[in-house]
Amino acid sequence: MIEEAKRSFEQQGFMKTLGAKIIAIEKGMVKISCDLKESLTQQHGFFHAGVITSIADVACGYAAFTTMPEGSDVLSVEIKTNLMRAAKADRIIATGKVIKSGRTLIFCEAKITDEKEETLFATLQGTMMCLQSKTKQ
Amino acid sequence: MIEEAKRSFEQQGFMKTLGAKIIAIEKGMVKISCDLKESLTQQHGFFHAGVITSIADVACGYAAFTTMPEGSDVLSVEIKTNLMRAAKADRIIATGKVIKSGRTLIFCEAKITDEKEETLFATLQGTMMCLQSKTKQ
Amino acid sequence: MIEEAKRSFEQQGFMKTLGAKIIAIEKGMVKISCDLKESLTQQHGFFHAGVITSIADVACGYAAFTTMPEGSDVLSVEIKTNLMRAAKADRIIATGKVIKSGRTLIFCEAKITDEKEETLFATLQGTMMCLQSKTKQ
Amino acid sequence: MIEEAKRSFEQQGFMKTLGAKIIAIEKGMVKISCDLKESLTQQHGFFHAGVITSIADVACGYAAFTTMPEGSDVLSVEIKTNLMRAAKADRIIATGKVIKSGRTLIFCEAKITDEKEETLFATLQGTMMCLQSKTKQ
C-alpha cells in the first residue's frame, strides 16, 4: 500500500497548496515536510496551527493507510492537536505513526517538530477509519 | 476588539491562501466562509479535513479574541475536530462560539456546515489562551 | 433499545459505585444524575474530573445505543472532556446526545451541569462504535 | 513537590474509591495502579472507560504538579482518551508524563496498560493548568 499511499497523496490538491512532501514512508509510519512561506502563516508570521494540523493529519492518515488491505480507502474520523509552542522554523516535519491498528479503526499519533526533529511544536492524536473497497465486499 | 479581530485575520497569510472570509462577527461569535477550489481538496475532490479544521480553529480563535481585554493576543492551545461526513459542498461555513470565557483560557466550539447551515460536516472543540499585551504587564 | 440500554446500564458495576442514575432516556438522548459524596471527590472536595467524564461518557454511550439496531453493543472509541469550572454542586447532571449517527460510528456530545442545568461545568465530545451482534452476522 | 503530590493524592476521595495507588513518582512522571473489582466494571465485567480515564487523568495531573513551583495547585483543563481495546486485565497501570511544561499550561500524555506494561489499552492526552498559590500572588 506504500505506492498507493504516495499516489493518493499526489491527488490531494491541498498538499500541493501547502508544498508538503512525503519524505519517508514505511508500513505504519509517514513523515511529511513543509517549508515556511507567507501563504502558510498566522498573524505573527509563524506556521499556522491549521497547517501544522493538516500535515500531521495527513501523516497519520497515510501511516494508517499503509497498514490497510489493498483496495481500502482512509478517512479521518477525529483529530486532536496540542499546540505546545509557536512553530518558529523554516521547515516543519510531521511524523505520523500507527499506535493500534484494528480492522475498522486505526489509532495514530503524530509529532510536529523542526527540521532536526529536536524541538517539539505540537502533537496530534487521530482516529482513522478503513473503508473497504466496494468492488471487493 | 471586533475591529482588531478583523485586522489580525487580514494578517494571516494562510487565510488568504484558503480564500477564507469573515462573514459575521460579534462578541463571542465569528463566522467564516470558504469556497471549494482544487487547491483545497483531499484525494476525492472534497474539502480537506485540514481546511475544515483551519477555518474552524480561526473562527474559534477570533470568537475568543472578541471577548478579551484590549491589547491581548490569542493563541490556540488545543483543537479537536470530529469529522462526521465528507464535506461535499461548494462552500463551507465555520461558526465559532465562546462557550466559557476565563481570564486565561477560553473554551470554544465550532460547527462546520454547508452554505445553508443545514448539513453538519464537522464540529470542533478548542481551547484558546489570552496573552496579555506586554506593554500592559 | 431503550429497555436494553437501561438493562445494560444496570450491569455496570462502576455506575453503582458512583451512585449514578438514568433520569431521562429517549432515542438519541440520555440524562444521568450523580450526587456528591466524599467517595467521589478530588483534593478540594468537589466532583472529580474522572467522575464527570465517567457519567458523561455513559450518557453518550447509551444515547448512541438507543439509535442502534437490536442486538448491537456499544463501545467508546474516544472521549474528550473540557473542564470549564470546578463542579461545586451537590448533584451533577450529564446530558448526552447523538449528533450524527452512522452505521458504525456515532458522534455524541454531553453537557455536565448543576441540577438546575444552569451552570455548565464541562462538555464532552465522544465517538461511539456500534458492534453488531455476532449471532446476526 | 513529590511529597506534596502524594499528600494531595491521598486527599482525593475518588482515588480511594477506585483503590488507586501511586506506585512510582519522579519529576514529570507518575505511575498509578488499579486492581479490577466488580465495583469498577462496565457491562461486560472489564475496567470501565471512566476508571481508565480517571487514573490516567490523575497520573498526568500529578506528573504536571511535580514540575510546578511550590505552593501551586493543579487543575485539569481538558483530557482526551483513546480507547484502543477492552481493558481485560486484573490490574491496569497508568503512566503519566509531562511532554511540555509551561508557566501556566502543562501538556501531558498517559499510557494505560496491563501490569507488565506490554498491552496498551488506551492513551490519554491532557492539558493541565498551574494555579499559583494565593498567598504568593
Coordinates of C-alpha atoms in Angstrom, one line a residue:
Chain A
M1 CA 0.0 0.0 0.0
I2 CA 3.0 2.3 0.1
E3 CA 2.9 3.1 -3.6
E4 CA -0.9 3.6 -3.3
A5 CA -0.3 6.0 -0.4
K6 CA 2.1 8.1 -2.5
R7 CA -0.4 8.2 -5.4
S8 CA -3.3 9.2 -3.2
F9 CA -1.2 11.9 -1.5
E10 CA -0.4 13.3 -5.0
Q11 CA -4.1 13.6 -5.6
Q12 CA -4.6 15.9 -2.6
G13 CA -4.7 19.4 -4.1
F14 CA -4.4 20.8 -0.6
M15 CA -1.0 19.2 -0.1
K16 CA 0.3 20.9 -3.2
T17 CA -1.0 24.2 -1.9
L18 CA 1.0 23.6 1.3
G19 CA 4.0 22.5 -0.6
A20 CA 4.0 19.4 1.6
K21 CA 6.2 16.4 0.7
I22 CA 6.4 12.8 1.9
I23 CA 10.0 12.5 2.9
A24 CA 9.8 9.0 4.4
I25 CA 7.2 6.2 4.3
E26 CA 7.1 2.7 5.6
K27 CA 4.5 0.4 7.0
G28 CA 2.8 2.3 9.8
M29 CA 4.9 5.5 9.5
V30 CA 4.8 8.5 7.3
K31 CA 7.0 11.7 7.5
I32 CA 5.9 14.9 5.8
S33 CA 7.9 18.1 5.5
C34 CA 6.5 21.6 4.8
D35 CA 8.5 24.8 4.2
L36 CA 7.5 28.2 5.6
K37 CA 6.2 30.7 3.1
E38 CA 4.0 33.7 3.6
S39 CA 1.0 31.9 2.3
L40 CA 1.1 29.5 5.3
T41 CA 1.4 32.0 8.2
Q42 CA -0.7 33.1 11.1
Q43 CA -0.8 36.7 12.2
H44 CA 2.8 36.8 13.5
G45 CA 4.4 35.2 10.5
F46 CA 4.8 31.7 12.0
F47 CA 3.3 28.4 10.7
H48 CA -0.5 28.5 11.1
A49 CA -2.0 26.0 13.5
G50 CA -4.1 24.8 10.6
V51 CA -1.0 24.0 8.5
I52 CA 0.5 22.1 11.4
T53 CA -2.7 20.1 11.9
S54 CA -3.2 19.5 8.2
I55 CA 0.2 17.9 7.6
A56 CA 0.0 15.9 10.9
D57 CA -3.5 14.6 9.9
V58 CA -2.2 13.5 6.5
A59 CA 0.9 11.9 8.0
C60 CA -1.4 9.9 10.3
G61 CA -3.9 9.1 7.6
Y62 CA -1.3 7.6 5.2
A63 CA 0.5 5.9 8.1
A64 CA -2.8 4.2 8.7
F65 CA -3.4 3.6 5.0
T66 CA -0.1 1.6 4.7
T67 CA -1.5 -1.0 7.2
M68 CA -4.8 -1.5 5.4
P69 CA -5.8 -4.3 2.9
E70 CA -5.4 -3.4 -0.7
G71 CA -8.3 -1.5 -2.3
S72 CA -9.1 0.3 1.0
D73 CA -9.6 4.0 1.4
V74 CA -8.8 6.0 4.5
L75 CA -10.9 8.6 6.3
S76 CA -10.1 10.8 9.3
V77 CA -12.7 10.3 12.0
E78 CA -11.3 12.8 14.5
I79 CA -8.1 14.6 15.0
K80 CA -6.8 16.5 18.1
T81 CA -3.8 18.8 18.1
N82 CA -2.0 20.0 21.2
L83 CA -0.1 23.2 20.2
M84 CA 2.8 23.5 22.6
R85 CA 4.8 26.3 21.3
A86 CA 4.8 28.7 18.3
A87 CA 6.3 26.9 15.3
K88 CA 9.1 29.3 14.6
A89 CA 11.0 27.4 12.0
D90 CA 11.8 27.4 8.3
R91 CA 10.6 23.9 7.9
I92 CA 8.4 21.6 9.9
I93 CA 8.3 17.9 9.9
A94 CA 5.2 15.8 10.8
T95 CA 5.9 12.2 11.7
G96 CA 2.7 10.1 11.9
K97 CA 2.7 6.6 13.4
V98 CA 0.1 3.9 13.9
I99 CA -0.3 3.1 17.6
K100 CA -3.0 0.4 17.2
S101 CA -4.4 -1.0 14.1
G102 CA -7.9 -2.5 14.1
R103 CA -10.0 -3.8 11.2
T104 CA -12.1 -0.7 11.1
L105 CA -10.3 1.9 13.2
I106 CA -6.7 2.8 13.3
F107 CA -5.3 4.9 16.2
C108 CA -2.4 7.2 15.3
E109 CA -0.2 9.8 16.7
A110 CA 2.0 12.5 15.1
K111 CA 4.7 14.7 16.4
I112 CA 5.4 18.0 14.6
T113 CA 8.9 19.3 15.0
D114 CA 11.6 21.5 13.5
E115 CA 13.7 20.0 10.7
K116 CA 16.2 18.5 13.1
E117 CA 13.3 16.8 15.0
E118 CA 14.7 18.3 18.2
T119 CA 12.0 20.9 19.1
L120 CA 8.5 19.6 19.5
F121 CA 5.9 22.2 18.4
A122 CA 2.8 20.1 18.6
T123 CA 1.4 16.6 18.9
L124 CA -1.7 15.1 17.2
Q125 CA -3.8 12.2 18.1
G126 CA -6.0 10.9 15.4
T127 CA -8.5 8.1 14.7
M128 CA -8.6 6.9 11.1
M129 CA -11.2 4.6 9.5
C130 CA -10.6 2.0 6.9
L131 CA -13.2 2.0 4.2
Q132 CA -13.3 -1.3 2.3
S133 CA -13.4 -1.2 -1.5
K134 CA -17.0 -1.6 -2.6
T135 CA -15.9 -3.8 -5.5
K136 CA -14.4 -6.3 -3.0
Q137 CA -17.1 -6.6 -0.5
Chain B
M1 CA -11.9 44.1 19.9
I2 CA -14.0 43.4 16.7
E3 CA -12.0 45.7 14.5
E4 CA -8.8 44.3 16.0
A5 CA -10.0 40.8 15.2
K6 CA -10.7 41.7 11.5
R7 CA -7.2 43.3 11.2
S8 CA -5.5 40.3 12.8
F9 CA -7.4 38.0 10.5
E10 CA -6.2 40.0 7.5
Q11 CA -2.6 39.4 8.6
Q12 CA -2.9 35.6 8.4
G13 CA -1.4 34.7 5.1
F14 CA -2.9 31.3 5.4
M15 CA -6.5 32.6 5.4
K16 CA -5.7 34.3 2.1
T17 CA -4.4 31.0 0.7
L18 CA -7.7 29.4 1.7
G19 CA -9.8 32.3 0.4
A20 CA -11.5 32.4 3.8
K21 CA -13.6 35.4 4.7
I22 CA -15.2 36.6 7.9
I23 CA -18.9 36.9 7.0
A24 CA -20.2 37.7 10.5
I25 CA -18.6 38.7 13.7
E26 CA -19.9 39.8 17.1
K27 CA -18.8 39.5 20.7
G28 CA -18.2 35.8 21.3
M29 CA -19.1 34.6 17.7
V30 CA -17.3 34.5 14.4
K31 CA -18.5 33.0 11.1
I32 CA -16.1 32.2 8.3
S33 CA -16.8 31.0 4.8
C34 CA -14.6 29.2 2.4
D35 CA -15.2 28.2 -1.3
L36 CA -14.2 24.9 -2.8
K37 CA -11.3 25.1 -5.3
E38 CA -9.0 22.4 -6.4
S39 CA -6.2 23.8 -4.2
L40 CA -8.2 22.8 -1.1
T41 CA -9.2 19.2 -1.8
Q42 CA -8.4 15.8 -0.4
Q43 CA -7.9 12.8 -2.7
H44 CA -11.6 12.6 -3.8
G45 CA -12.1 16.3 -4.6
F46 CA -13.9 17.3 -1.4
F47 CA -12.8 19.9 1.2
H48 CA -9.7 18.6 3.0
A49 CA -10.0 17.9 6.7
G50 CA -7.2 20.3 7.2
V51 CA -9.1 23.1 5.6
I52 CA -12.2 22.4 7.7
T53 CA -10.1 22.4 10.8
S54 CA -8.2 25.5 9.9
I55 CA -11.2 27.7 9.4
A56 CA -13.0 26.3 12.4
D57 CA -9.9 27.0 14.5
V58 CA -9.7 30.6 13.3
A59 CA -13.5 31.1 13.8
C60 CA -13.0 29.9 17.5
G61 CA -9.8 31.9 17.9
Y62 CA -11.3 35.2 16.9
A63 CA -14.6 34.5 18.7
A64 CA -12.4 34.2 21.8
F65 CA -10.4 37.2 20.9
T66 CA -13.5 39.4 20.8
T67 CA -14.1 38.7 24.5
M68 CA -10.5 39.6 25.6
P69 CA -9.3 42.9 27.0
E70 CA -7.8 45.3 24.6
G71 CA -4.2 44.7 23.7
S72 CA -4.5 40.9 24.2
D73 CA -3.3 38.3 21.7
V74 CA -4.9 34.9 21.1
L75 CA -3.3 31.5 20.9
S76 CA -4.8 28.1 20.1
V77 CA -3.8 25.7 22.9
E78 CA -5.6 22.6 21.5
I79 CA -8.2 21.9 18.9
K80 CA -10.2 18.8 18.3
T81 CA -12.2 18.1 15.1
N82 CA -14.9 15.4 14.7
L83 CA -15.3 14.7 11.0
M84 CA -18.8 13.4 10.6
R85 CA -19.3 13.3 6.9
A86 CA -17.4 14.2 3.7
A87 CA -17.7 17.9 3.1
K88 CA -19.3 17.7 -0.3
A89 CA -20.2 21.3 -0.9
D90 CA -19.2 24.3 -2.9
R91 CA -18.9 26.5 0.2
I92 CA -18.4 25.7 3.8
I93 CA -19.2 27.8 6.8
A94 CA -17.5 27.6 10.2
T95 CA -19.3 29.2 13.1
G96 CA -17.2 29.6 16.2
K97 CA -18.6 30.4 19.6
V98 CA -17.3 31.1 23.0
I99 CA -18.7 28.6 25.5
K100 CA -16.9 29.7 28.6
S101 CA -14.6 32.7 28.9
G102 CA -12.0 32.8 31.7
R103 CA -9.2 35.2 32.3
T104 CA -6.6 33.0 30.8
L105 CA -8.4 30.2 28.9
I106 CA -11.4 30.5 26.6
F107 CA -13.4 27.3 25.7
C108 CA -14.9 27.5 22.2
E109 CA -16.9 25.3 19.9
A110 CA -17.4 25.5 16.1
K111 CA -19.8 23.9 13.7
I112 CA -18.8 23.4 10.1
T113 CA -21.7 23.2 7.7
D114 CA -22.8 23.8 4.1
E115 CA -23.7 27.3 3.0
K116 CA -27.3 26.9 4.2
E117 CA -26.1 25.8 7.6
E118 CA -28.3 22.7 7.3
T119 CA -25.8 19.9 6.8
L120 CA -23.3 19.4 9.6
F121 CA -19.9 18.2 8.3
A122 CA -17.8 18.6 11.4
T123 CA -17.6 20.0 14.9
L124 CA -14.5 21.4 16.6
Q125 CA -13.8 21.9 20.3
G126 CA -11.0 24.3 21.0
T127 CA -9.2 25.8 24.0
M128 CA -7.8 29.3 23.4
M129 CA -5.4 31.3 25.5
C130 CA -5.4 35.0 26.2
L131 CA -1.9 36.5 26.1
Q132 CA -1.8 39.9 27.8
S133 CA -0.2 42.8 26.0
K134 CA 3.5 43.1 27.1
T135 CA 3.1 46.9 27.4
K136 CA 0.5 46.3 30.0
Q137 CA 2.1 43.8 32.2
Chain C
M1 CA -33.3 -0.3 22.5
I2 CA -34.4 1.9 25.5
E3 CA -35.1 -1.0 27.7
E4 CA -31.9 -2.7 26.6
A5 CA -30.0 0.5 27.4
K6 CA -31.4 0.5 31.0
R7 CA -30.6 -3.1 31.5
S8 CA -27.0 -2.7 30.2
F9 CA -26.6 0.4 32.5
E10 CA -27.7 -1.8 35.5
Q11 CA -24.9 -4.2 34.7
Q12 CA -22.2 -1.5 35.0
G13 CA -20.7 -2.1 38.5
F14 CA -19.0 1.3 38.2
M15 CA -22.2 3.2 37.8
K16 CA -23.4 1.7 41.1
T17 CA -20.2 2.8 42.7
L18 CA -20.8 6.3 41.5
G19 CA -24.5 6.2 42.6
A20 CA -25.3 7.3 39.0
K21 CA -28.9 7.1 37.8
I22 CA -30.6 7.4 34.4
I23 CA -33.1 10.1 35.0
A24 CA -34.3 10.5 31.4
I25 CA -33.9 8.4 28.2
E26 CA -35.2 8.7 24.7
K27 CA -34.0 7.9 21.3
G28 CA -30.7 9.7 20.9
M29 CA -30.6 11.3 24.4
V30 CA -29.7 10.1 27.9
K31 CA -29.6 12.1 31.1
I32 CA -27.7 10.8 34.1
S33 CA -27.5 12.3 37.6
C34 CA -24.9 11.8 40.3
D35 CA -24.9 13.0 43.9
L36 CA -21.8 14.3 45.7
K37 CA -20.3 12.1 48.3
E38 CA -16.8 12.0 49.8
S39 CA -16.0 8.9 47.8
L40 CA -16.3 10.9 44.5
T41 CA -14.1 13.9 45.3
Q42 CA -10.9 15.4 44.2
Q43 CA -8.4 17.0 46.6
H44 CA -10.7 20.0 47.4
G45 CA -13.9 18.2 48.0
F46 CA -15.6 18.8 44.6
F47 CA -16.6 16.3 42.0
H48 CA -13.6 14.6 40.5
A49 CA -12.9 15.2 36.8
G50 CA -12.9 11.4 36.4
V51 CA -16.5 11.2 37.8
I52 CA -17.7 14.0 35.5
T53 CA -16.1 12.3 32.5
S54 CA -17.4 8.8 33.5
I55 CA -21.1 9.8 33.7
A56 CA -20.8 11.9 30.5
D57 CA -19.2 9.0 28.7
V58 CA -22.0 6.7 29.8
A59 CA -24.7 9.3 28.9
C60 CA -23.2 9.5 25.4
G61 CA -22.7 5.7 25.1
Y62 CA -26.3 4.9 25.9
A63 CA -27.6 7.8 23.8
A64 CA -25.8 6.2 20.9
F65 CA -27.0 2.8 21.9
T66 CA -30.7 3.8 21.6
T67 CA -30.1 4.6 17.9
M68 CA -28.5 1.2 17.1
P69 CA -30.2 -1.9 15.6
E70 CA -31.4 -4.5 18.1
G71 CA -28.7 -6.9 19.3
S72 CA -25.9 -4.3 19.0
D73 CA -23.4 -3.5 21.6
V74 CA -21.8 -0.1 22.2
L75 CA -18.1 0.8 22.7
S76 CA -16.5 4.1 23.5
V77 CA -13.8 4.8 20.9
E78 CA -12.6 8.1 22.2
I79 CA -13.9 10.7 24.7
K80 CA -12.7 14.3 25.3
T81 CA -13.7 16.4 28.2
N82 CA -13.3 20.1 28.5
L83 CA -13.4 21.1 32.2
M84 CA -14.6 24.6 32.4
R85 CA -15.1 25.2 36.1
A86 CA -14.8 23.3 39.3
A87 CA -18.0 21.3 39.7
K88 CA -19.1 22.8 43.0
A89 CA -22.6 21.3 43.4
D90 CA -24.4 18.7 45.4
R91 CA -25.7 17.0 42.2
I92 CA -24.4 17.0 38.7
I93 CA -26.4 16.1 35.6
A94 CA -24.8 14.7 32.4
T95 CA -26.9 15.1 29.3
G96 CA -25.6 13.0 26.3
K97 CA -26.9 13.5 22.8
V98 CA -26.3 11.9 19.4
I99 CA -25.0 14.5 17.0
K100 CA -24.5 12.2 14.0
S101 CA -25.4 8.6 13.7
G102 CA -23.6 6.4 11.2
R103 CA -23.8 2.6 10.7
T104 CA -20.5 2.0 12.5
L105 CA -19.7 5.3 14.3
I106 CA -21.9 7.6 16.3
F107 CA -20.7 11.1 17.2
C108 CA -22.1 12.4 20.5
E109 CA -21.8 15.3 22.8
A110 CA -22.6 15.8 26.5
K111 CA -23.0 18.7 28.8
I112 CA -22.4 18.4 32.5
T113 CA -24.3 20.9 34.6
D114 CA -25.6 21.5 38.1
E115 CA -29.0 20.1 39.0
K116 CA -30.9 23.0 37.5
E117 CA -29.0 22.7 34.3
E118 CA -28.0 26.3 34.5
T119 CA -24.2 26.2 35.3
L120 CA -22.1 24.4 32.7
F121 CA -19.2 22.6 34.4
A122 CA -17.9 20.6 31.4
T123 CA -18.6 19.4 27.9
L124 CA -17.6 16.0 26.4
Q125 CA -17.3 15.0 22.8
G126 CA -17.3 11.3 22.2
T127 CA -17.1 8.8 19.4
M128 CA -19.0 5.6 20.0
M129 CA -18.9 2.4 17.9
C130 CA -21.7 0.0 17.1
L131 CA -20.7 -3.6 17.4
Q132 CA -23.1 -5.9 15.6
S133 CA -24.4 -8.9 17.4
K134 CA -22.4 -11.9 16.5
T135 CA -25.4 -14.2 16.2
K136 CA -26.7 -11.9 13.4
Q137 CA -23.7 -11.6 11.3
Chain D
M1 CA 6.7 18.8 45.1
I2 CA 6.8 15.0 45.2
E3 CA 5.7 14.8 48.8
E4 CA 3.1 17.4 48.2
A5 CA 1.8 15.4 45.2
K6 CA 1.5 12.3 47.4
R7 CA -0.4 14.2 50.1
S8 CA -2.8 15.7 47.6
F9 CA -3.4 12.3 46.0
E10 CA -4.3 11.0 49.5
Q11 CA -7.0 13.7 49.8
Q12 CA -8.8 12.5 46.6
G13 CA -11.7 10.5 48.0
F14 CA -12.3 9.2 44.5
M15 CA -8.9 7.6 44.3
K16 CA -9.7 5.7 47.5
T17 CA -12.9 4.5 45.9
L18 CA -11.0 3.2 42.9
G19 CA -8.3 1.6 45.1
A20 CA -5.8 3.5 43.0
K21 CA -2.2 3.7 44.3
I22 CA 0.8 5.8 43.2
I23 CA 3.5 3.1 42.5
A24 CA 6.1 5.4 41.1
I25 CA 6.7 9.1 41.1
E26 CA 9.5 11.4 40.0
K27 CA 9.7 14.8 38.5
G28 CA 7.5 14.8 35.4
M29 CA 6.3 11.2 35.8
V30 CA 3.7 9.4 37.9
K31 CA 2.6 5.8 37.7
I32 CA -0.7 4.7 39.2
S33 CA -2.1 1.1 39.5
C34 CA -5.6 0.0 39.9
D35 CA -6.9 -3.5 40.5
L36 CA -10.1 -4.9 39.0
K37 CA -13.1 -5.3 41.2
E38 CA -16.7 -5.6 40.4
S39 CA -17.3 -2.0 41.5
L40 CA -15.1 -0.7 38.6
T41 CA -16.7 -2.6 35.7
Q42 CA -18.6 -1.8 32.6
Q43 CA -21.4 -4.1 31.3
H44 CA -19.1 -6.9 30.3
G45 CA -17.0 -7.1 33.5
F46 CA -13.9 -5.2 32.2
F47 CA -12.5 -2.0 33.5
H48 CA -14.9 0.9 32.8
A49 CA -13.6 3.6 30.4
G50 CA -14.3 6.1 33.1
V51 CA -11.9 4.3 35.5
I52 CA -9.2 4.2 32.9
T53 CA -9.6 7.8 32.1
S54 CA -9.7 8.8 35.8
I55 CA -6.4 7.2 36.8
A56 CA -4.8 8.4 33.6
D57 CA -6.0 12.0 34.3
V58 CA -4.6 11.8 37.9
A59 CA -1.3 10.3 36.7
C60 CA -1.0 13.3 34.3
G61 CA -2.2 15.8 36.8
Y62 CA 0.4 14.8 39.4
A63 CA 3.1 14.4 36.8
A64 CA 2.4 18.1 35.9
F65 CA 2.2 19.0 39.6
T66 CA 5.8 17.7 40.3
T67 CA 7.1 20.3 37.8
M68 CA 5.3 23.3 39.4
P69 CA 6.7 25.8 41.8
E70 CA 6.0 25.2 45.5
G71 CA 2.6 26.3 46.7
S72 CA 0.9 25.7 43.3
D73 CA -2.2 23.8 42.7
V74 CA -3.1 21.7 39.6
L75 CA -6.2 21.7 37.5
S76 CA -7.2 19.5 34.6
V77 CA -8.2 21.8 31.7
E78 CA -9.1 19.1 29.2
I79 CA -8.5 15.3 28.8
K80 CA -8.8 13.1 25.8
T81 CA -8.8 9.3 26.0
N82 CA -8.4 7.0 23.0
L83 CA -9.8 3.6 24.0
M84 CA -7.9 1.1 21.8
R85 CA -9.0 -2.3 23.2
A86 CA -11.1 -3.6 26.1
A87 CA -9.1 -3.5 29.3
K88 CA -9.2 -7.2 30.0
A89 CA -6.8 -7.4 32.9
D90 CA -6.7 -7.9 36.7
R91 CA -4.6 -4.7 37.1
I92 CA -4.1 -1.7 35.0
I93 CA -1.2 0.8 35.1
A94 CA -1.5 4.4 34.0
T95 CA 1.8 6.1 33.4
G96 CA 1.5 9.9 33.0
K97 CA 4.3 12.1 31.7
V98 CA 4.9 15.7 31.1
I99 CA 5.6 16.4 27.4
K100 CA 5.9 20.2 27.6
S101 CA 5.9 22.3 30.7
G102 CA 5.0 26.0 30.5
R103 CA 4.4 28.5 33.2
T104 CA 0.7 28.2 33.1
L105 CA -0.1 25.2 31.0
I106 CA 1.5 21.7 31.1
F107 CA 0.9 19.2 28.2
C108 CA 0.9 15.6 29.4
E109 CA 0.4 12.2 28.0
A110 CA -0.5 8.9 29.6
K111 CA -0.5 5.3 28.6
I112 CA -2.8 2.7 30.2
T113 CA -1.5 -0.8 30.0
D114 CA -1.7 -4.2 31.7
E115 CA 0.5 -4.9 34.8
K116 CA 3.5 -5.9 32.6
E117 CA 3.2 -2.7 30.6
E118 CA 3.1 -4.8 27.4
T119 CA -0.5 -4.4 26.2
L120 CA -1.7 -0.9 25.5
F121 CA -5.3 -0.4 26.4
A122 CA -5.6 3.3 26.0
T123 CA -3.8 6.6 25.7
L124 CA -4.7 10.0 27.2
Q125 CA -3.6 13.5 26.2
G126 CA -4.2 16.1 28.8
T127 CA -3.7 19.8 29.3
M128 CA -3.1 20.7 33.0
M129 CA -3.1 24.2 34.5
C130 CA -0.8 25.6 37.2
L131 CA -2.7 27.7 39.7
Q132 CA -0.4 29.9 41.8
S133 CA -0.7 29.9 45.5
K134 CA -2.9 32.8 46.6
T135 CA -0.6 33.6 49.5
K136 CA 2.2 34.2 46.9
Q137 CA 0.4 36.3 44.4

